[in-house]
Short mmCIF file of N, CA and C in Angstrom, two decimals:
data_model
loop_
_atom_site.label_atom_id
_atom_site.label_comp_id
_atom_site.label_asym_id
_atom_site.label_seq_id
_atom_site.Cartn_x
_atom_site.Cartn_y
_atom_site.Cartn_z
N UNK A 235 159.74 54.65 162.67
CA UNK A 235 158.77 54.66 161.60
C UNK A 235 159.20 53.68 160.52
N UNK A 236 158.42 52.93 159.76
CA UNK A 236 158.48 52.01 159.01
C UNK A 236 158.95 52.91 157.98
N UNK A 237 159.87 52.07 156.96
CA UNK A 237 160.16 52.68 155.77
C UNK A 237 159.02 52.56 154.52
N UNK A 238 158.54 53.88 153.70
CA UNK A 238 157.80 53.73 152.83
C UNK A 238 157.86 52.75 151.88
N UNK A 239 158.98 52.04 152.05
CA UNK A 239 158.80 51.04 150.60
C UNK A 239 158.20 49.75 151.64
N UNK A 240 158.02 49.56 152.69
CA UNK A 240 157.55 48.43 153.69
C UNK A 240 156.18 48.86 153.85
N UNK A 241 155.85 49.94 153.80
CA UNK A 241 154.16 50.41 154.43
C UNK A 241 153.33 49.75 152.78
N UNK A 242 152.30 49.41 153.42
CA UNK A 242 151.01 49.15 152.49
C UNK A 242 150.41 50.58 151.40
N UNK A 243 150.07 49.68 150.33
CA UNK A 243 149.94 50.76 149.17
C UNK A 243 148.34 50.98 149.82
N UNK A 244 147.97 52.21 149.10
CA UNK A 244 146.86 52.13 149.54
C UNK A 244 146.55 53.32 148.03
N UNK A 245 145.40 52.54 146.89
CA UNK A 245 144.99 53.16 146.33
C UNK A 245 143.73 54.04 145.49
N UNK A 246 143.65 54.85 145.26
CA UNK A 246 142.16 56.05 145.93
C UNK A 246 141.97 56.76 144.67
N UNK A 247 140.75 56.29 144.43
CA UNK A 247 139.88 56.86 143.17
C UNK A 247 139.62 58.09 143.96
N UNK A 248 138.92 59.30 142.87
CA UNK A 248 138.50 60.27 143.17
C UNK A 248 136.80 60.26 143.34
N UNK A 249 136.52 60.11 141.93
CA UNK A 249 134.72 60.14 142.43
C UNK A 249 134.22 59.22 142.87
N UNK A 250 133.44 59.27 143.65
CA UNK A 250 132.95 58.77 144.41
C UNK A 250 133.20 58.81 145.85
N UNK A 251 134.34 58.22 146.78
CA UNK A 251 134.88 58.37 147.56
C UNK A 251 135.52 60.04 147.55
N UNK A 252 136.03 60.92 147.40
CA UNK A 252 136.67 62.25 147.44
C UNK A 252 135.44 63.10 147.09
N UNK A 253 134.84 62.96 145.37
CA UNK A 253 133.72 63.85 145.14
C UNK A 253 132.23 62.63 145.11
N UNK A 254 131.90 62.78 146.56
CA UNK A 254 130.17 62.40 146.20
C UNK A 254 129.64 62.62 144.98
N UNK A 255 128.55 61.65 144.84
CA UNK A 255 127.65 61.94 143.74
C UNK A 255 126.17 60.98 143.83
N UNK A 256 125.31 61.44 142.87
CA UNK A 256 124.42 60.53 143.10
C UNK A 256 122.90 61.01 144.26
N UNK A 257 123.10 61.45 144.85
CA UNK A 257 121.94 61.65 145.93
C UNK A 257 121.30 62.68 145.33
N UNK A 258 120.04 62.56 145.82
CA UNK A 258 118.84 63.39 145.56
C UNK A 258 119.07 64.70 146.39
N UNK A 259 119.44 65.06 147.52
CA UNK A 259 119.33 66.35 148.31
C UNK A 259 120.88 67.02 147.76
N UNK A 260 121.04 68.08 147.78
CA UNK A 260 122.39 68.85 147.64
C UNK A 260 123.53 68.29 148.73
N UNK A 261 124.62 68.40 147.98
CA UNK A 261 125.86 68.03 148.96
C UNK A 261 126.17 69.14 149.45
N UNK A 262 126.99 69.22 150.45
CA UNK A 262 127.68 70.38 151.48
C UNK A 262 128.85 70.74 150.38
N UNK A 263 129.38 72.00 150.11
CA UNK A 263 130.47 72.30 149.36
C UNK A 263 131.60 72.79 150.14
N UNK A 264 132.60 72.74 149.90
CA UNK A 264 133.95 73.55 150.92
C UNK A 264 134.61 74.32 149.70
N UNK A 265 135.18 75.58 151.02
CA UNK A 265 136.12 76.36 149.66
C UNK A 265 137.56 75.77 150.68
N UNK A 266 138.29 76.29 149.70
CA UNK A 266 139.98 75.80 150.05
C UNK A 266 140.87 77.24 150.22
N UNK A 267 140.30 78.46 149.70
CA UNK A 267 140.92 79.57 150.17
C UNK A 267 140.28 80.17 148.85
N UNK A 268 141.37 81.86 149.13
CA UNK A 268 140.90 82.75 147.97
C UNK A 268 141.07 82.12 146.91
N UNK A 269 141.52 81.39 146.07
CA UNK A 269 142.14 80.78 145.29
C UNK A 269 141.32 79.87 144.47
N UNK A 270 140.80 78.71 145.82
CA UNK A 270 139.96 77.58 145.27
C UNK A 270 140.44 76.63 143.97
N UNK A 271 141.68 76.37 143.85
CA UNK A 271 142.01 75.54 142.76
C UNK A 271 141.28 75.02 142.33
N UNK A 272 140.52 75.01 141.02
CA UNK A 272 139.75 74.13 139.85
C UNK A 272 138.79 74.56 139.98
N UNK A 273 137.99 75.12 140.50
CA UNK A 273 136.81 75.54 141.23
C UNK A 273 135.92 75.42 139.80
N UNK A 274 136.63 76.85 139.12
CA UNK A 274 135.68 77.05 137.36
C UNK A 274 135.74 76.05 136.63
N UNK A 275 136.93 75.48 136.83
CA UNK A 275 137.19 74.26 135.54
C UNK A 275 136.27 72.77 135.58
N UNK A 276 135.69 72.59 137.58
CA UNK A 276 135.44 71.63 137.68
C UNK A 276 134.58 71.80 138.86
N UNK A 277 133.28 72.62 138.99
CA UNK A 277 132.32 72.52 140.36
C UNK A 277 132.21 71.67 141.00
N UNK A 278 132.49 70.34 140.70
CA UNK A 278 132.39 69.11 141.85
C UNK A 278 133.04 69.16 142.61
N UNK A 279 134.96 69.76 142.18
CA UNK A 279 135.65 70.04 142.89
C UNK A 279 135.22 70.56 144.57
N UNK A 280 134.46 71.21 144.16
CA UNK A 280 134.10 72.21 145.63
C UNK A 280 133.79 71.02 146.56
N UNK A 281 132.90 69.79 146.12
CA UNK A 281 132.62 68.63 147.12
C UNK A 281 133.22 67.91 147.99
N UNK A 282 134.77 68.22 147.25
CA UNK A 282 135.71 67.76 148.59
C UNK A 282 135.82 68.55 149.93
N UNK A 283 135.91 67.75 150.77
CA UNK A 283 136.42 67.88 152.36
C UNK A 283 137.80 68.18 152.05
N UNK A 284 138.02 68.93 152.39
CA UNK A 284 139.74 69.33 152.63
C UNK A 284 140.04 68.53 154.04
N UNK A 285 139.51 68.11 155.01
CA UNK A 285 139.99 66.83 155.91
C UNK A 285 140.53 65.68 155.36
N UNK A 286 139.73 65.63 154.44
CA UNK A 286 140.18 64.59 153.77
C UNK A 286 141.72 64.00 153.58
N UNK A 287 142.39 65.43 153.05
CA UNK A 287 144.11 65.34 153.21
C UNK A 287 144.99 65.20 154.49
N UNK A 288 144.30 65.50 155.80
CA UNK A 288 144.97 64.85 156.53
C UNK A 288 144.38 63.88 157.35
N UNK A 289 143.29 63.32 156.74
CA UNK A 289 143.11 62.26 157.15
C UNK A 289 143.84 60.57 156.60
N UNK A 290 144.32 61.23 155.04
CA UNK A 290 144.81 60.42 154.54
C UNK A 290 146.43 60.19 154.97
N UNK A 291 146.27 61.49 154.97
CA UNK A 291 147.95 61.23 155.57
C UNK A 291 148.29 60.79 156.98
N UNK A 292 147.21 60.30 157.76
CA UNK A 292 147.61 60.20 158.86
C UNK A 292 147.65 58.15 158.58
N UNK A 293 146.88 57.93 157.95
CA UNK A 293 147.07 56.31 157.68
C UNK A 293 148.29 56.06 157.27
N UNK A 294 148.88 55.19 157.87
CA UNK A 294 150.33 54.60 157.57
C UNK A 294 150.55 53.58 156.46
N UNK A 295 150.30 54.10 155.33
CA UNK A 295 150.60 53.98 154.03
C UNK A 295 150.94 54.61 153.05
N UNK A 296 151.34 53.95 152.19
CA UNK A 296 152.09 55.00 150.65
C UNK A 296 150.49 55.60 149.42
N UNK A 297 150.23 56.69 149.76
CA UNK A 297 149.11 57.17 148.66
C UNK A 297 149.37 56.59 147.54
N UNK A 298 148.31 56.32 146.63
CA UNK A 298 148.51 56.31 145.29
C UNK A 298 147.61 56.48 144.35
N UNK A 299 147.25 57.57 143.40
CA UNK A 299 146.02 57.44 142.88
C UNK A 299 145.65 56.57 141.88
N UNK A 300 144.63 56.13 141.63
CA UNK A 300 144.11 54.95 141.29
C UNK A 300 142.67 55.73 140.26
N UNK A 301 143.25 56.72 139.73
CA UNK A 301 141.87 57.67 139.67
C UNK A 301 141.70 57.62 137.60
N UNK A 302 140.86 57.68 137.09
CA UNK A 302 140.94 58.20 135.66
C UNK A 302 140.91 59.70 135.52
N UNK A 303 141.27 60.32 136.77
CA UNK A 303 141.44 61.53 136.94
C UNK A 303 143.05 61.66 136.20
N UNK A 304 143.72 60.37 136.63
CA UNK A 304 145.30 60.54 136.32
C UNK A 304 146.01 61.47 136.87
N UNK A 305 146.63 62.22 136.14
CA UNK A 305 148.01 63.23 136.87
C UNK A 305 146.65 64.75 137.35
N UNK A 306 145.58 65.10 136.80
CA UNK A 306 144.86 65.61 136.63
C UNK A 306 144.64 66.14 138.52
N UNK A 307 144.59 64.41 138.98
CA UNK A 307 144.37 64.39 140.27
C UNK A 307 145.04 65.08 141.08
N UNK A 308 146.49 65.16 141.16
CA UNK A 308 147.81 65.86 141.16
C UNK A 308 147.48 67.55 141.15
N UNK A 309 147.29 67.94 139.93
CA UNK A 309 146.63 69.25 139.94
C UNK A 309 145.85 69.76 140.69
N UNK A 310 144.29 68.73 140.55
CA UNK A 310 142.90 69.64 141.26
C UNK A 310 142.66 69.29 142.32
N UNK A 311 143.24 67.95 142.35
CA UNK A 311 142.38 67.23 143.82
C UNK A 311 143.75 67.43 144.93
N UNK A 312 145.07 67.37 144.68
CA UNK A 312 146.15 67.28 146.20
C UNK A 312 145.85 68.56 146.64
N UNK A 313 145.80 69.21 145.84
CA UNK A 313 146.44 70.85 146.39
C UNK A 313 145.16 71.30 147.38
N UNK A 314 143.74 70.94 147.00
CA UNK A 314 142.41 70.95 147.78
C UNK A 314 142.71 70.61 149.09
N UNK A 315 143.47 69.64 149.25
CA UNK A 315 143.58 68.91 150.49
C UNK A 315 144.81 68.80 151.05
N UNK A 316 145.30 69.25 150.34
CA UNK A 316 146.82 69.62 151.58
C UNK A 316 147.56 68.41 151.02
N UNK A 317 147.52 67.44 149.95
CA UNK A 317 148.45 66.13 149.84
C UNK A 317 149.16 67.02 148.53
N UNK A 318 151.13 66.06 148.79
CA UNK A 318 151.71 66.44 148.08
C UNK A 318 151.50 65.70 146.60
N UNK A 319 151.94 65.89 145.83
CA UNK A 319 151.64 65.28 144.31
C UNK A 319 151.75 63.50 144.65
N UNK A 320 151.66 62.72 144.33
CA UNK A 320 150.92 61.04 144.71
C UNK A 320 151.75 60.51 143.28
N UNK A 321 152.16 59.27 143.38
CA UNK A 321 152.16 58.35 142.38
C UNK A 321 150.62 58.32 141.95
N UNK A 322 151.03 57.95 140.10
CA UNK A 322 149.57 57.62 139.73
C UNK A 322 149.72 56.43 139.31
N UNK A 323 149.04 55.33 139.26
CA UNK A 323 148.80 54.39 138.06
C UNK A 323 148.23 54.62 136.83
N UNK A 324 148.99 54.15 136.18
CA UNK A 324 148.31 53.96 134.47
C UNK A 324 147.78 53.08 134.21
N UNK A 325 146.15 53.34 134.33
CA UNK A 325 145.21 52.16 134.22
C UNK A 325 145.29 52.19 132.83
N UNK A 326 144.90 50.83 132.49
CA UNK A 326 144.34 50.74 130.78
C UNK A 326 143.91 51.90 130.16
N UNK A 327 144.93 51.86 129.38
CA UNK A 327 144.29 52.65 127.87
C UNK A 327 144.70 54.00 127.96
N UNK A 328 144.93 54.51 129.46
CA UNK A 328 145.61 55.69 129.19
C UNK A 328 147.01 56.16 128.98
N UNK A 329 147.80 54.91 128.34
CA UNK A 329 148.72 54.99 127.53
C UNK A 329 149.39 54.35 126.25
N UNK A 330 149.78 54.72 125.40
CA UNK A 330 150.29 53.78 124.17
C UNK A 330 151.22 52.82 124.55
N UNK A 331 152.00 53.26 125.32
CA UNK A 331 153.43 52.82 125.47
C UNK A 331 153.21 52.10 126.65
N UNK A 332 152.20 51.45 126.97
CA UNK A 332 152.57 50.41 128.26
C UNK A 332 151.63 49.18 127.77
N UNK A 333 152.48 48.88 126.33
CA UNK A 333 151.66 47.54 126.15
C UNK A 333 150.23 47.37 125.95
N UNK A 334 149.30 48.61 125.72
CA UNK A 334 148.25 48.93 125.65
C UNK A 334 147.19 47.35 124.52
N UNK A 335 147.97 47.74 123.71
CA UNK A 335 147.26 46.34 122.58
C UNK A 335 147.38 45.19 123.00
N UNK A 336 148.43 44.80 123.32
CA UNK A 336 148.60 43.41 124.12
C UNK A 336 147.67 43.20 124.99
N UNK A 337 147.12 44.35 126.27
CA UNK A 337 146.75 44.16 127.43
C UNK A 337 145.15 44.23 126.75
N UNK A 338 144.34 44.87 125.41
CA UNK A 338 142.42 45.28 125.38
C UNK A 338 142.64 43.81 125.15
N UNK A 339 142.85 43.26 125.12
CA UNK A 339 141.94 41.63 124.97
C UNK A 339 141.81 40.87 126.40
N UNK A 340 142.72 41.32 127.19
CA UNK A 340 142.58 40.84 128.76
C UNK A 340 141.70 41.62 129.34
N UNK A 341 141.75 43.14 128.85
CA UNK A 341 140.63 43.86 129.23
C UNK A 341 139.03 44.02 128.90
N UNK A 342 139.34 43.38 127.92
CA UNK A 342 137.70 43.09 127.47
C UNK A 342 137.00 41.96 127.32
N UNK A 343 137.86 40.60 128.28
CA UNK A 343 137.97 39.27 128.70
C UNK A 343 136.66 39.98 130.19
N UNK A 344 137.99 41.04 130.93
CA UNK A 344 137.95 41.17 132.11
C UNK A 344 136.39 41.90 132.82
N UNK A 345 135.58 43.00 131.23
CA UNK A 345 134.98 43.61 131.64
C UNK A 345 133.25 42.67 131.31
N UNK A 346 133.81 41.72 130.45
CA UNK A 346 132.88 40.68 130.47
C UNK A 346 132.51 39.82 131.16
N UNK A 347 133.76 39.46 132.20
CA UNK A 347 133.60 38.94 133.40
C UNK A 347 132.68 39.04 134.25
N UNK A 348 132.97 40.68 134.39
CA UNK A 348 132.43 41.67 135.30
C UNK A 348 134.06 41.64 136.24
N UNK A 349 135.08 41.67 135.95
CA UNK A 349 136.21 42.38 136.49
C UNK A 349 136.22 43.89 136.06
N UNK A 350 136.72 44.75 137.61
CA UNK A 350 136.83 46.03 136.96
C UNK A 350 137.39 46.22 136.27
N UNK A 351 137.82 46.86 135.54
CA UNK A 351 138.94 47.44 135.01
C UNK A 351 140.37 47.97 135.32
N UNK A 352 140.21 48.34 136.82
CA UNK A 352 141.49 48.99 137.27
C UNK A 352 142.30 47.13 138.10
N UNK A 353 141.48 46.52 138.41
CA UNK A 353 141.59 45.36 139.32
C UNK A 353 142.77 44.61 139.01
N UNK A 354 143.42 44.26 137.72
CA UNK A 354 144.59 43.60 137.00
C UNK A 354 145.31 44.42 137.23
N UNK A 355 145.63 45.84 136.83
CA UNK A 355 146.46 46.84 136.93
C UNK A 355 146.96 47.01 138.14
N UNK A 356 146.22 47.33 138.85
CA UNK A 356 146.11 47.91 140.71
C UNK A 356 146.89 46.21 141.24
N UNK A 357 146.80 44.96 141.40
CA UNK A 357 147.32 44.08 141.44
C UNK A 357 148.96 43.89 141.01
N UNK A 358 149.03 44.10 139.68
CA UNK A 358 150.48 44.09 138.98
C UNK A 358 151.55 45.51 139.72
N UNK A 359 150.84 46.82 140.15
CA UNK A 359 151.31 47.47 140.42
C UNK A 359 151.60 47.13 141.77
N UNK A 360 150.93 46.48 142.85
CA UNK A 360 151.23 46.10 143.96
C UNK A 360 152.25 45.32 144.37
N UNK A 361 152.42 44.61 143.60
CA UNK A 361 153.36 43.45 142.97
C UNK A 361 154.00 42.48 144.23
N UNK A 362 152.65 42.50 144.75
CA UNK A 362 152.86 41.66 146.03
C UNK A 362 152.88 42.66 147.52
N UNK A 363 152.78 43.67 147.36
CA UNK A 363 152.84 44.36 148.80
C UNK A 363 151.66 44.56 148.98
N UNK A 364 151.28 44.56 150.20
CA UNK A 364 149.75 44.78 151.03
C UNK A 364 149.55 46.14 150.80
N UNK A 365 147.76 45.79 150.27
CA UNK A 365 147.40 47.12 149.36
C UNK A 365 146.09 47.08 149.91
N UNK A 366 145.28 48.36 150.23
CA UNK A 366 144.25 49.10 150.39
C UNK A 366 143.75 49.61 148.82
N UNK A 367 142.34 49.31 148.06
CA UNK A 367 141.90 49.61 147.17
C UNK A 367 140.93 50.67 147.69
N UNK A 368 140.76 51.71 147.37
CA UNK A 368 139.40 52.43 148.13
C UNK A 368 138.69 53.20 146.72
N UNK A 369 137.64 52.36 146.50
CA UNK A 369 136.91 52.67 145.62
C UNK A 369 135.42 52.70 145.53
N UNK A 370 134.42 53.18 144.59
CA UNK A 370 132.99 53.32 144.93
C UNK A 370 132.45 51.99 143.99
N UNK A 371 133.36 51.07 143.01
CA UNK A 371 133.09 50.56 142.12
C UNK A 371 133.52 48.69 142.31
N UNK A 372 133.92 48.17 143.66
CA UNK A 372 134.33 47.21 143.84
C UNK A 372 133.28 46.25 143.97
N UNK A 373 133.50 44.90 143.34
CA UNK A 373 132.62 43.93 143.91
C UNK A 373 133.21 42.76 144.09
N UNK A 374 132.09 41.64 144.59
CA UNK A 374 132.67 40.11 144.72
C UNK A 374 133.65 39.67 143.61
N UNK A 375 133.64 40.22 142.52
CA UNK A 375 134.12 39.37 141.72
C UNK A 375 135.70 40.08 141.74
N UNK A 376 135.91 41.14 142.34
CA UNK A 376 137.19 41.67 142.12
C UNK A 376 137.64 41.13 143.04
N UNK A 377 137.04 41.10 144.61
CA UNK A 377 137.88 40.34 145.75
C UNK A 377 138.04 39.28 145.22
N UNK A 378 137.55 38.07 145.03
CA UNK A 378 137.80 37.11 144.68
C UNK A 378 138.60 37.09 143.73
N UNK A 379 138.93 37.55 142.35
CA UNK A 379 140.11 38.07 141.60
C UNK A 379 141.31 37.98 142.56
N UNK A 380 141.17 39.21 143.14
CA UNK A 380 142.60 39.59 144.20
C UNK A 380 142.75 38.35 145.05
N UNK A 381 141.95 38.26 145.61
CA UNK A 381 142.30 36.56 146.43
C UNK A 381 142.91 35.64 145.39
N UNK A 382 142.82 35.57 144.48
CA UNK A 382 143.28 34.26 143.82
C UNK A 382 144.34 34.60 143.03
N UNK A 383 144.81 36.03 142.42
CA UNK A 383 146.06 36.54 142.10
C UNK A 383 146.78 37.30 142.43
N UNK A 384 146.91 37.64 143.95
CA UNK A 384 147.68 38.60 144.73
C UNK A 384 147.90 38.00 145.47
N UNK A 385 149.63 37.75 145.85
CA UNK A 385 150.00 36.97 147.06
C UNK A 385 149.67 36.84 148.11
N UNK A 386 150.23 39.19 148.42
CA UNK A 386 149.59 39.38 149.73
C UNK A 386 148.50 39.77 150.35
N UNK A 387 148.56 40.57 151.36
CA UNK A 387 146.82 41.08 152.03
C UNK A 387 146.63 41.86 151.46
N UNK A 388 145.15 41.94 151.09
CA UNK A 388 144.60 43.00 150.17
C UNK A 388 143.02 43.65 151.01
N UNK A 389 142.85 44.53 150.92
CA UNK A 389 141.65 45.08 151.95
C UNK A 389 141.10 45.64 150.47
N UNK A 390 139.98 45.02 149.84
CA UNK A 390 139.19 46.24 148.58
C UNK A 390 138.03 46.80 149.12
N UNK A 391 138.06 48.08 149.50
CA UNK A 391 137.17 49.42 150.07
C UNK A 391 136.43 49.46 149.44
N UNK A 392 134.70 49.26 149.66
CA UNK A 392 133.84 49.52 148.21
C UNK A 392 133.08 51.22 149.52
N UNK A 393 133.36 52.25 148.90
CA UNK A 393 133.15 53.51 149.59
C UNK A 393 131.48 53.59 148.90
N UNK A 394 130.28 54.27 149.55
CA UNK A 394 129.18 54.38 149.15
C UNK A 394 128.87 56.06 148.34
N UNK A 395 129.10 56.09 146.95
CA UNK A 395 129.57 56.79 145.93
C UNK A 395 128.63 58.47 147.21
N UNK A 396 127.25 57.89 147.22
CA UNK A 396 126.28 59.08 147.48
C UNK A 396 127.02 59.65 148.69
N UNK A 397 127.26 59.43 149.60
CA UNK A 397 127.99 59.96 150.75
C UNK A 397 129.80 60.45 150.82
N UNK A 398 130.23 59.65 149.95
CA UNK A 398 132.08 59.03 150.09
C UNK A 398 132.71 59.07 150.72
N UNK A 399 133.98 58.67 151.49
CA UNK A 399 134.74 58.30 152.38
C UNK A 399 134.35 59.28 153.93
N UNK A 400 134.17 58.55 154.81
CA UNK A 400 133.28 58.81 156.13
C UNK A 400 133.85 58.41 157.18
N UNK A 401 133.39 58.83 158.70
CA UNK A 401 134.31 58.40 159.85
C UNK A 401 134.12 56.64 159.45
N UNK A 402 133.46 56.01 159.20
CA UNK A 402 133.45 54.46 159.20
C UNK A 402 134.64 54.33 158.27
N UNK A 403 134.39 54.18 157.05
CA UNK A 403 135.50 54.04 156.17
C UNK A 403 137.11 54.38 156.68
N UNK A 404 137.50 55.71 157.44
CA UNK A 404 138.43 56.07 157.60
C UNK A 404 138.91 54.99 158.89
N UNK A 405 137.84 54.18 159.88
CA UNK A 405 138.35 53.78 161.12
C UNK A 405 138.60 52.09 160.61
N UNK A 406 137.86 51.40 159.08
CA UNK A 406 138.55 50.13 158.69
C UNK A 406 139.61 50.29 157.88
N UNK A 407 140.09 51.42 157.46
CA UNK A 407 141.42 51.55 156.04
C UNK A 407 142.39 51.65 157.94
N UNK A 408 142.20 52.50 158.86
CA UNK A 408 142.96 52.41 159.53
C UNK A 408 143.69 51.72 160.40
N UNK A 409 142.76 50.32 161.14
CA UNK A 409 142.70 49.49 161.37
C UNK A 409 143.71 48.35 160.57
N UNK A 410 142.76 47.82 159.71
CA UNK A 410 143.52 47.43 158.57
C UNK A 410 145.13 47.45 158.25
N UNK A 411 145.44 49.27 157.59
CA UNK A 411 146.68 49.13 157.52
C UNK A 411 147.54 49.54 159.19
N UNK A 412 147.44 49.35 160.09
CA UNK A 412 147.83 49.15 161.34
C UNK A 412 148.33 48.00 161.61
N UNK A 413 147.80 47.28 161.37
CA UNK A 413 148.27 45.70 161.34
C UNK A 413 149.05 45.15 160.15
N UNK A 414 148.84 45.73 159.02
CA UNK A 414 149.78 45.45 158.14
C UNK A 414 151.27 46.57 158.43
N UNK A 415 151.04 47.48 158.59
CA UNK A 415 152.51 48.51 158.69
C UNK A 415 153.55 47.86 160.22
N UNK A 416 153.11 47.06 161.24
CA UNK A 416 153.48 46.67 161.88
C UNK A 416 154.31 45.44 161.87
N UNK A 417 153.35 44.46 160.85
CA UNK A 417 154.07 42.91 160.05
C UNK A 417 155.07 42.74 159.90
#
C-alpha cells in the first residue's frame, strides 16, 4: 500500500455533493441509527447516504474537507458515515491568524474574477501533490487557475448540487486517483 503522504489529496465540500439540494421533488432521507447525530440541529443532515463513507474510503486517497462546514463537518457529517475525523482546510476568513488581511484583497481580486474562493487555498494546501477537488461550485475559470498554478495533476469534480455525488462521479474520482496512487 502506498504511503498516505504519497496518495492524492482529495478534497470534499459538503453541500451539494454529501447534502443534495435544489430539486423540485423531495429527496430520499437515511437514518444512521437510534441516535441519528445532528438530526435536530440540522434536517438536511438526514440527506446523506451513509454509503457515502465507505465509498470514500475505498478511493485511494487522503480525505480532506474542503467544506465551510469546517471542523463542524467532523462532528455531523463523519460520524453519519462511518469516516474518522478528516483534516480540514481553513478557507478564507475563517481565521484571524492565518494571514487573513493580507490574503481579502487576493480574495476579492479572486471573486471578481469569478475565481472561487476555496481555489487559491485548496492549491497552496496541496502544495504540489495530486489533488481531487469534489465540489458543486467549480468552473472553467478555476481549472484553468489550477492549470496555470499547480504543478501537479489536478482532477476539479464539479458534482450536480440537485442529485450529489453518484455511481458516475464515484467511477471518475476513482479512476483518476488510480492512476495517480500508482505514479
Amino acid at each position: 500500500m502506498t504511503p498516505p503522504a504519497r496518495l492524492p489529496l482529495l478534497f470534499l465540500d459538503v453541500d451539494g455533493p454529501l447534502i443534495p439540494f435544489g430539486a423540485s421533488s423531495p429527496y430520499p432521507t437515511f437514518e444512521t441509527g437510534p441516535e441519528d447525530p445532528g438530526a435536530r440541529e440540522n434536517p438536511l443532515l438526514a440527506r446523506i447516504n451513509p454509503q457515502h463513507g465507505p465509498r470514500l474510503t475505498a478511493l485511494p486517497c487522503e480525505l480532506v474537507w474542503a467544506t465551510t462546514w469546517m471542523e463542524d463537518a467532523n462532528t455531523w457529517v463523519a460520524p453519519r458515515i462511518g469516516l474518522p475525523p478528516l483534516p480540514v482546510v481553513g478557507l478564507p476568513g475563517s481565521s484571524g491568524a492565518d494571514g487573513a488581511a493580507a490574503g481579502y484583497e487576493e480574495e476579492e481580486e479572486d471573486l471578481r474574477n469569478g475565481l472561487h474562493w476555496k481555489t487559491r487555498t485548496l492549491v497552496a494546501r496541496a502544495a504540489g501533490r495530486p489533488f481531487v477537488w469534489v465540489d458543486d461550485e467549480i468552473t472553467g475559470i478555476d481549472r484553468s487557475w489550477v492549470a496555470v498554478h499547480h504543478p501537479g495533476p489536478a482532477l476539479l469534480h464539479r458534482v450536480e448540487p440537485r442529485r450529489g455525488l453518484g455511481d458516475g462521479d464515484y467511477a471518475v474520482l476513482d479512476a483518476w486517483l488510480r492512476r495517480r496512487a500508482v505514479a
